[in-house]
Short mmCIF file of N, CA, C and O in Angstrom, two decimals:
data_model
loop_
_atom_site.label_atom_id
_atom_site.label_comp_id
_atom_site.label_asym_id
_atom_site.label_seq_id
_atom_site.Cartn_x
_atom_site.Cartn_y
_atom_site.Cartn_z
N GLN C 1 -67.55 5.42 27.22
CA GLN C 1 -67.59 6.15 26.00
C GLN C 1 -68.76 5.62 25.14
O GLN C 1 -69.46 6.34 24.49
N ARG C 2 -68.88 4.28 25.15
CA ARG C 2 -69.99 3.76 24.38
C ARG C 2 -71.35 4.27 24.91
O ARG C 2 -72.31 4.46 24.17
N ARG C 3 -71.48 4.20 26.21
CA ARG C 3 -72.71 4.65 26.80
C ARG C 3 -73.08 6.09 26.52
O ARG C 3 -74.20 6.41 26.21
N GLU C 4 -71.98 6.87 26.50
CA GLU C 4 -72.12 8.32 26.15
C GLU C 4 -72.61 8.41 24.72
O GLU C 4 -73.42 9.28 24.43
N ALA C 5 -71.98 7.66 23.86
CA ALA C 5 -72.34 7.75 22.42
C ALA C 5 -73.78 7.27 22.19
O ALA C 5 -74.48 7.94 21.43
N LEU C 6 -74.17 6.29 22.85
CA LEU C 6 -75.50 5.69 22.73
C LEU C 6 -76.49 6.73 23.23
O LEU C 6 -77.55 6.98 22.62
N ALA C 7 -76.22 7.42 24.38
CA ALA C 7 -77.09 8.48 24.90
C ALA C 7 -77.19 9.57 23.98
O ALA C 7 -78.27 10.13 23.76
N LEU C 8 -76.07 9.95 23.20
CA LEU C 8 -76.18 10.99 22.26
C LEU C 8 -77.11 10.59 21.09
O LEU C 8 -77.92 11.41 20.64
N THR C 9 -76.94 9.39 20.63
CA THR C 9 -77.71 8.92 19.53
C THR C 9 -79.26 8.94 19.88
O THR C 9 -80.10 9.16 18.99
N GLU C 10 -79.55 8.62 21.06
CA GLU C 10 -80.97 8.65 21.56
C GLU C 10 -81.57 9.98 21.48
O GLU C 10 -82.81 10.12 21.51
N GLN C 11 -80.82 11.02 21.41
CA GLN C 11 -81.32 12.41 21.30
C GLN C 11 -81.73 12.74 19.89
O GLN C 11 -82.48 13.76 19.71
N ALA C 12 -81.27 12.02 18.92
CA ALA C 12 -81.53 12.32 17.47
C ALA C 12 -82.90 11.91 17.10
O ALA C 12 -83.40 10.93 17.50
N ASP C 13 -83.49 12.66 16.21
CA ASP C 13 -84.77 12.21 15.62
C ASP C 13 -84.46 10.99 14.70
O ASP C 13 -83.51 10.95 13.95
N GLN C 14 -85.24 9.96 14.78
CA GLN C 14 -85.03 8.70 14.16
C GLN C 14 -84.99 8.94 12.63
O GLN C 14 -84.17 8.39 11.97
N HIS C 15 -85.93 9.63 12.10
CA HIS C 15 -86.06 9.91 10.70
C HIS C 15 -84.81 10.60 10.14
O HIS C 15 -84.17 10.19 9.12
N ALA C 16 -84.34 11.65 10.85
CA ALA C 16 -83.12 12.40 10.44
C ALA C 16 -81.94 11.58 10.56
O ALA C 16 -81.05 11.56 9.70
N ALA C 17 -81.85 10.68 11.57
CA ALA C 17 -80.66 9.76 11.75
C ALA C 17 -80.59 8.81 10.64
O ALA C 17 -79.50 8.58 10.08
N LEU C 18 -81.69 8.23 10.25
CA LEU C 18 -81.73 7.22 9.24
C LEU C 18 -81.39 7.90 7.90
O LEU C 18 -80.62 7.30 7.10
N LYS C 19 -81.89 9.11 7.59
CA LYS C 19 -81.51 9.80 6.33
C LYS C 19 -80.05 10.17 6.31
O LYS C 19 -79.41 10.08 5.30
N ALA C 20 -79.51 10.58 7.47
CA ALA C 20 -78.01 10.91 7.53
C ALA C 20 -77.20 9.66 7.27
O ALA C 20 -76.27 9.70 6.56
N MET C 21 -77.66 8.51 7.82
CA MET C 21 -76.86 7.30 7.59
C MET C 21 -76.96 6.96 6.12
O MET C 21 -75.91 6.41 5.47
N GLN C 22 -78.14 7.06 5.55
CA GLN C 22 -78.23 6.74 4.08
C GLN C 22 -77.34 7.67 3.28
O GLN C 22 -76.68 7.23 2.33
N ALA C 23 -77.25 9.00 3.65
CA ALA C 23 -76.46 9.95 2.91
C ALA C 23 -74.98 9.61 3.01
O ALA C 23 -74.15 9.70 2.09
N PHE C 24 -74.55 9.19 4.31
CA PHE C 24 -73.10 8.83 4.56
C PHE C 24 -72.75 7.62 3.67
O PHE C 24 -71.67 7.58 3.13
N GLY C 25 -73.64 6.69 3.47
CA GLY C 25 -73.44 5.44 2.75
C GLY C 25 -73.47 5.55 1.25
O GLY C 25 -72.92 4.70 0.49
N THR C 26 -74.21 6.64 0.79
CA THR C 26 -74.38 6.71 -0.72
C THR C 26 -73.82 7.93 -1.40
O THR C 26 -73.90 8.04 -2.59
N THR C 27 -73.36 8.87 -0.63
CA THR C 27 -72.76 10.10 -1.33
C THR C 27 -71.33 9.97 -1.59
O THR C 27 -70.57 9.43 -0.75
N ASP C 28 -70.95 10.16 -2.77
CA ASP C 28 -69.60 10.00 -3.31
C ASP C 28 -68.89 11.27 -3.45
O ASP C 28 -69.24 12.05 -4.42
N PHE C 29 -67.92 11.66 -2.68
CA PHE C 29 -67.24 12.93 -2.78
C PHE C 29 -65.88 12.76 -3.47
O PHE C 29 -65.08 13.74 -3.42
N ARG C 30 -65.54 11.61 -3.97
CA ARG C 30 -64.19 11.42 -4.50
C ARG C 30 -63.77 12.42 -5.53
O ARG C 30 -62.67 12.83 -5.58
N ALA C 31 -64.78 12.88 -6.46
CA ALA C 31 -64.40 13.80 -7.50
C ALA C 31 -64.06 15.08 -6.89
O ALA C 31 -63.42 15.92 -7.51
N ASP C 32 -64.58 15.37 -5.70
CA ASP C 32 -64.36 16.72 -5.14
C ASP C 32 -62.87 16.80 -4.43
O ASP C 32 -62.40 17.88 -4.19
N LEU C 33 -62.41 15.66 -3.98
CA LEU C 33 -61.19 15.69 -3.17
C LEU C 33 -59.94 16.33 -3.95
O LEU C 33 -59.19 17.09 -3.29
N PRO C 34 -59.70 16.06 -5.21
CA PRO C 34 -58.61 16.79 -5.88
C PRO C 34 -58.77 18.24 -6.00
O PRO C 34 -57.86 19.01 -6.26
N LYS C 35 -59.97 18.79 -5.76
CA LYS C 35 -60.25 20.14 -5.83
C LYS C 35 -59.92 20.94 -4.52
O LYS C 35 -59.90 22.17 -4.54
N VAL C 36 -59.61 20.16 -3.52
CA VAL C 36 -59.22 20.86 -2.19
C VAL C 36 -57.87 21.56 -2.39
O VAL C 36 -56.92 20.91 -2.76
N ASP C 37 -57.89 22.87 -2.14
CA ASP C 37 -56.68 23.63 -2.35
C ASP C 37 -56.20 24.39 -1.07
O ASP C 37 -55.60 25.40 -1.16
N VAL C 38 -56.56 23.88 0.00
CA VAL C 38 -56.17 24.49 1.33
C VAL C 38 -55.49 23.37 2.12
O VAL C 38 -55.64 22.21 1.81
N PRO C 39 -54.69 23.71 3.10
CA PRO C 39 -54.00 22.76 3.90
C PRO C 39 -55.11 21.76 4.50
O PRO C 39 -56.06 22.24 4.99
N ALA C 40 -54.74 20.38 4.45
CA ALA C 40 -55.68 19.47 4.91
C ALA C 40 -54.95 18.47 5.79
O ALA C 40 -53.80 18.04 5.45
N LEU C 41 -55.55 18.05 6.82
CA LEU C 41 -55.07 17.07 7.79
C LEU C 41 -56.05 15.90 7.75
O LEU C 41 -57.24 16.01 7.94
N VAL C 42 -55.53 14.67 7.54
CA VAL C 42 -56.31 13.41 7.50
C VAL C 42 -55.80 12.70 8.81
O VAL C 42 -54.66 12.28 8.85
N VAL C 43 -56.77 12.46 9.71
CA VAL C 43 -56.42 11.67 10.92
C VAL C 43 -57.39 10.46 10.94
O VAL C 43 -58.56 10.63 10.77
N HIS C 44 -56.70 9.38 11.01
CA HIS C 44 -57.49 8.03 11.00
C HIS C 44 -56.95 7.04 11.79
O HIS C 44 -55.68 6.92 11.97
N GLY C 45 -57.73 6.23 12.46
CA GLY C 45 -57.19 5.16 13.32
C GLY C 45 -57.14 3.87 12.45
O GLY C 45 -57.96 3.61 11.64
N ASP C 46 -56.06 3.16 12.70
CA ASP C 46 -55.83 1.87 11.95
C ASP C 46 -56.67 0.76 12.45
O ASP C 46 -56.56 -0.37 11.92
N GLY C 47 -57.41 1.00 13.50
CA GLY C 47 -58.21 -0.04 14.00
C GLY C 47 -59.76 0.23 13.83
O GLY C 47 -60.54 -0.30 14.55
N ASP C 48 -60.02 1.13 12.93
CA ASP C 48 -61.34 1.53 12.64
C ASP C 48 -62.06 0.38 11.78
O ASP C 48 -61.75 0.24 10.62
N ALA C 49 -63.01 -0.33 12.51
CA ALA C 49 -63.73 -1.45 11.88
C ALA C 49 -64.98 -0.90 11.12
O ALA C 49 -65.52 -1.56 10.22
N THR C 50 -65.41 0.27 11.34
CA THR C 50 -66.57 0.83 10.81
C THR C 50 -66.25 1.55 9.51
O THR C 50 -66.92 1.24 8.45
N VAL C 51 -65.15 2.21 9.41
CA VAL C 51 -64.71 2.92 8.18
C VAL C 51 -63.22 2.56 8.04
O VAL C 51 -62.34 3.34 8.59
N PRO C 52 -62.75 1.40 7.50
CA PRO C 52 -61.39 1.09 7.54
C PRO C 52 -60.48 2.02 6.90
O PRO C 52 -60.79 2.70 5.94
N PHE C 53 -59.31 2.21 7.49
CA PHE C 53 -58.27 3.16 6.99
C PHE C 53 -57.96 3.02 5.52
O PHE C 53 -57.89 3.96 4.79
N GLU C 54 -57.81 1.79 5.08
CA GLU C 54 -57.40 1.52 3.65
C GLU C 54 -58.41 2.03 2.67
O GLU C 54 -58.14 2.52 1.60
N GLY C 55 -59.71 2.03 3.08
CA GLY C 55 -60.72 2.39 2.12
C GLY C 55 -61.12 3.88 2.33
O GLY C 55 -61.99 4.37 1.53
N SER C 56 -60.74 4.50 3.35
CA SER C 56 -61.03 5.92 3.61
C SER C 56 -59.90 6.86 3.78
O SER C 56 -59.56 7.68 2.96
N GLY C 57 -59.25 6.74 4.94
CA GLY C 57 -58.19 7.71 5.31
C GLY C 57 -56.99 7.65 4.28
O GLY C 57 -56.48 8.67 3.82
N ALA C 58 -56.57 6.46 3.90
CA ALA C 58 -55.48 6.32 3.00
C ALA C 58 -55.83 6.94 1.63
O ALA C 58 -55.11 7.65 0.92
N ARG C 59 -57.04 6.64 1.17
CA ARG C 59 -57.53 7.11 -0.14
C ARG C 59 -57.77 8.61 -0.12
O ARG C 59 -57.49 9.33 -1.14
N THR C 60 -58.25 9.06 1.01
CA THR C 60 -58.44 10.53 1.08
C THR C 60 -57.09 11.34 1.00
O THR C 60 -56.91 12.26 0.30
N HIS C 61 -56.16 10.79 1.82
CA HIS C 61 -54.83 11.38 1.81
C HIS C 61 -54.19 11.42 0.43
O HIS C 61 -53.68 12.37 -0.03
N ALA C 62 -54.33 10.26 -0.28
CA ALA C 62 -53.76 10.21 -1.64
C ALA C 62 -54.53 11.12 -2.63
O ALA C 62 -53.86 11.62 -3.51
N ALA C 63 -55.78 11.42 -2.44
CA ALA C 63 -56.48 12.20 -3.31
C ALA C 63 -56.45 13.68 -3.11
O ALA C 63 -56.66 14.55 -3.99
N VAL C 64 -56.00 14.15 -1.90
CA VAL C 64 -55.85 15.51 -1.55
C VAL C 64 -54.39 15.91 -1.67
O VAL C 64 -53.63 15.57 -0.68
N ALA C 65 -54.03 16.57 -2.73
CA ALA C 65 -52.63 16.94 -2.86
C ALA C 65 -52.08 17.78 -1.69
O ALA C 65 -52.71 18.71 -1.28
N GLY C 66 -50.88 17.35 -1.20
CA GLY C 66 -50.26 18.04 -0.12
C GLY C 66 -50.87 17.81 1.27
O GLY C 66 -50.39 18.50 2.18
N SER C 67 -51.90 16.96 1.34
CA SER C 67 -52.44 16.65 2.68
C SER C 67 -51.46 15.97 3.59
O SER C 67 -50.53 15.42 3.18
N ARG C 68 -51.63 16.28 4.83
CA ARG C 68 -50.84 15.62 5.90
C ARG C 68 -51.65 14.50 6.51
O ARG C 68 -52.85 14.63 6.73
N LEU C 69 -51.02 13.34 6.68
CA LEU C 69 -51.61 12.14 7.24
C LEU C 69 -51.07 11.81 8.56
O LEU C 69 -49.88 11.78 8.79
N HIS C 70 -52.01 11.52 9.58
CA HIS C 70 -51.59 10.97 10.82
C HIS C 70 -52.46 9.70 11.06
O HIS C 70 -53.68 9.88 11.13
N VAL C 71 -51.79 8.59 11.27
CA VAL C 71 -52.55 7.41 11.62
C VAL C 71 -52.38 7.09 13.07
O VAL C 71 -51.28 7.07 13.57
N ILE C 72 -53.43 6.94 13.75
CA ILE C 72 -53.46 6.63 15.18
C ILE C 72 -53.45 5.12 15.35
O ILE C 72 -54.40 4.42 15.00
N ALA C 73 -52.33 4.64 15.88
CA ALA C 73 -52.15 3.17 16.14
C ALA C 73 -53.27 2.61 16.99
O ALA C 73 -53.41 3.05 18.17
N GLY C 74 -53.98 1.63 16.52
CA GLY C 74 -55.10 1.06 17.32
C GLY C 74 -56.33 1.86 17.46
O GLY C 74 -57.27 1.50 18.12
N GLY C 75 -56.28 3.04 16.73
CA GLY C 75 -57.46 3.91 16.88
C GLY C 75 -58.69 3.36 16.23
O GLY C 75 -58.67 3.05 15.01
N PRO C 76 -59.80 3.31 16.94
CA PRO C 76 -61.12 2.84 16.38
C PRO C 76 -61.91 3.97 15.76
O PRO C 76 -61.38 5.18 15.74
N HIS C 77 -63.00 3.75 15.21
CA HIS C 77 -63.91 4.79 14.85
C HIS C 77 -64.23 5.53 16.05
O HIS C 77 -64.47 5.05 17.08
N GLY C 78 -64.11 6.89 15.99
CA GLY C 78 -64.23 7.67 17.17
C GLY C 78 -62.97 7.89 17.89
O GLY C 78 -62.93 8.16 19.09
N CYS C 79 -61.81 7.79 17.20
CA CYS C 79 -60.58 7.94 17.80
C CYS C 79 -60.34 9.33 18.36
O CYS C 79 -59.47 9.47 19.30
N ASN C 80 -61.02 10.27 17.97
CA ASN C 80 -61.09 11.62 18.53
C ASN C 80 -61.48 11.58 20.07
O ASN C 80 -61.05 12.33 20.84
N VAL C 81 -62.25 10.53 20.43
CA VAL C 81 -62.61 10.47 21.81
C VAL C 81 -61.77 9.42 22.55
O VAL C 81 -61.18 9.67 23.59
N SER C 82 -61.54 8.29 21.95
CA SER C 82 -60.72 7.21 22.65
C SER C 82 -59.28 7.53 22.69
O SER C 82 -58.64 7.05 23.62
N HIS C 83 -58.76 8.29 21.76
CA HIS C 83 -57.38 8.70 21.75
C HIS C 83 -57.30 10.25 21.73
O HIS C 83 -56.55 10.93 20.88
N ALA C 84 -58.01 10.93 22.62
CA ALA C 84 -58.19 12.37 22.62
C ALA C 84 -56.90 13.10 22.67
O ALA C 84 -56.63 14.13 21.96
N ASP C 85 -55.96 12.63 23.57
CA ASP C 85 -54.72 13.39 23.74
C ASP C 85 -53.87 13.46 22.45
O ASP C 85 -53.44 14.43 22.06
N GLU C 86 -53.78 12.19 21.81
CA GLU C 86 -53.02 12.12 20.57
C GLU C 86 -53.69 12.91 19.46
O GLU C 86 -53.06 13.73 18.70
N PHE C 87 -55.03 12.76 19.36
CA PHE C 87 -55.81 13.51 18.30
C PHE C 87 -55.63 15.03 18.50
O PHE C 87 -55.35 15.69 17.51
N ASN C 88 -55.87 15.41 19.65
CA ASN C 88 -55.82 16.89 19.93
C ASN C 88 -54.41 17.43 19.68
O ASN C 88 -54.17 18.52 19.18
N ARG C 89 -53.31 16.73 20.06
CA ARG C 89 -51.95 17.12 19.82
C ARG C 89 -51.71 17.24 18.39
O ARG C 89 -51.12 18.27 17.93
N VAL C 90 -52.09 16.28 17.59
CA VAL C 90 -51.90 16.36 16.14
C VAL C 90 -52.54 17.45 15.47
O VAL C 90 -52.16 18.23 14.66
N LEU C 91 -53.80 17.66 15.98
CA LEU C 91 -54.63 18.79 15.36
C LEU C 91 -54.12 20.07 15.75
O LEU C 91 -53.98 20.95 14.87
N LEU C 92 -53.68 20.36 16.93
CA LEU C 92 -53.07 21.55 17.32
C LEU C 92 -51.78 21.84 16.62
O LEU C 92 -51.52 23.04 16.21
N ASP C 93 -50.95 20.76 16.50
CA ASP C 93 -49.67 20.98 15.74
C ASP C 93 -50.05 21.39 14.24
O ASP C 93 -49.26 22.24 13.71
N PHE C 94 -50.96 20.73 13.67
CA PHE C 94 -51.35 21.08 12.26
C PHE C 94 -51.82 22.57 12.17
O PHE C 94 -51.45 23.31 11.26
N LEU C 95 -52.70 22.91 13.09
CA LEU C 95 -53.24 24.33 13.03
C LEU C 95 -52.16 25.34 13.32
O LEU C 95 -52.30 26.46 12.88
N ALA C 96 -51.08 25.05 14.13
CA ALA C 96 -49.99 25.85 14.42
C ALA C 96 -49.08 26.03 13.23
O ALA C 96 -48.19 27.03 13.30
N SER C 97 -49.03 25.07 12.30
CA SER C 97 -48.08 25.16 11.25
C SER C 97 -48.46 26.02 10.08
O SER C 97 -49.52 26.52 10.00
#
């Protein structure tokens, strides 16, 4: 999975990738979260060392009224790939509700 991720990143334009990383690290959407008025699902791994659950998933869930939270035990950043079966099951259950 790591090799596949690296191969994918090598396809990106370096300038665009660096600008995207800068935007990810400096854009603050916290004021927008309480405005979400549609069903929302927050899926986050509790093993994410890149974007820790406490600083992102937990706070997003708390800020979006009525959101549903699913924490993937041991899930790293990219848990949609590493824990694809669980991620997809939770997503499909949410979409069916």
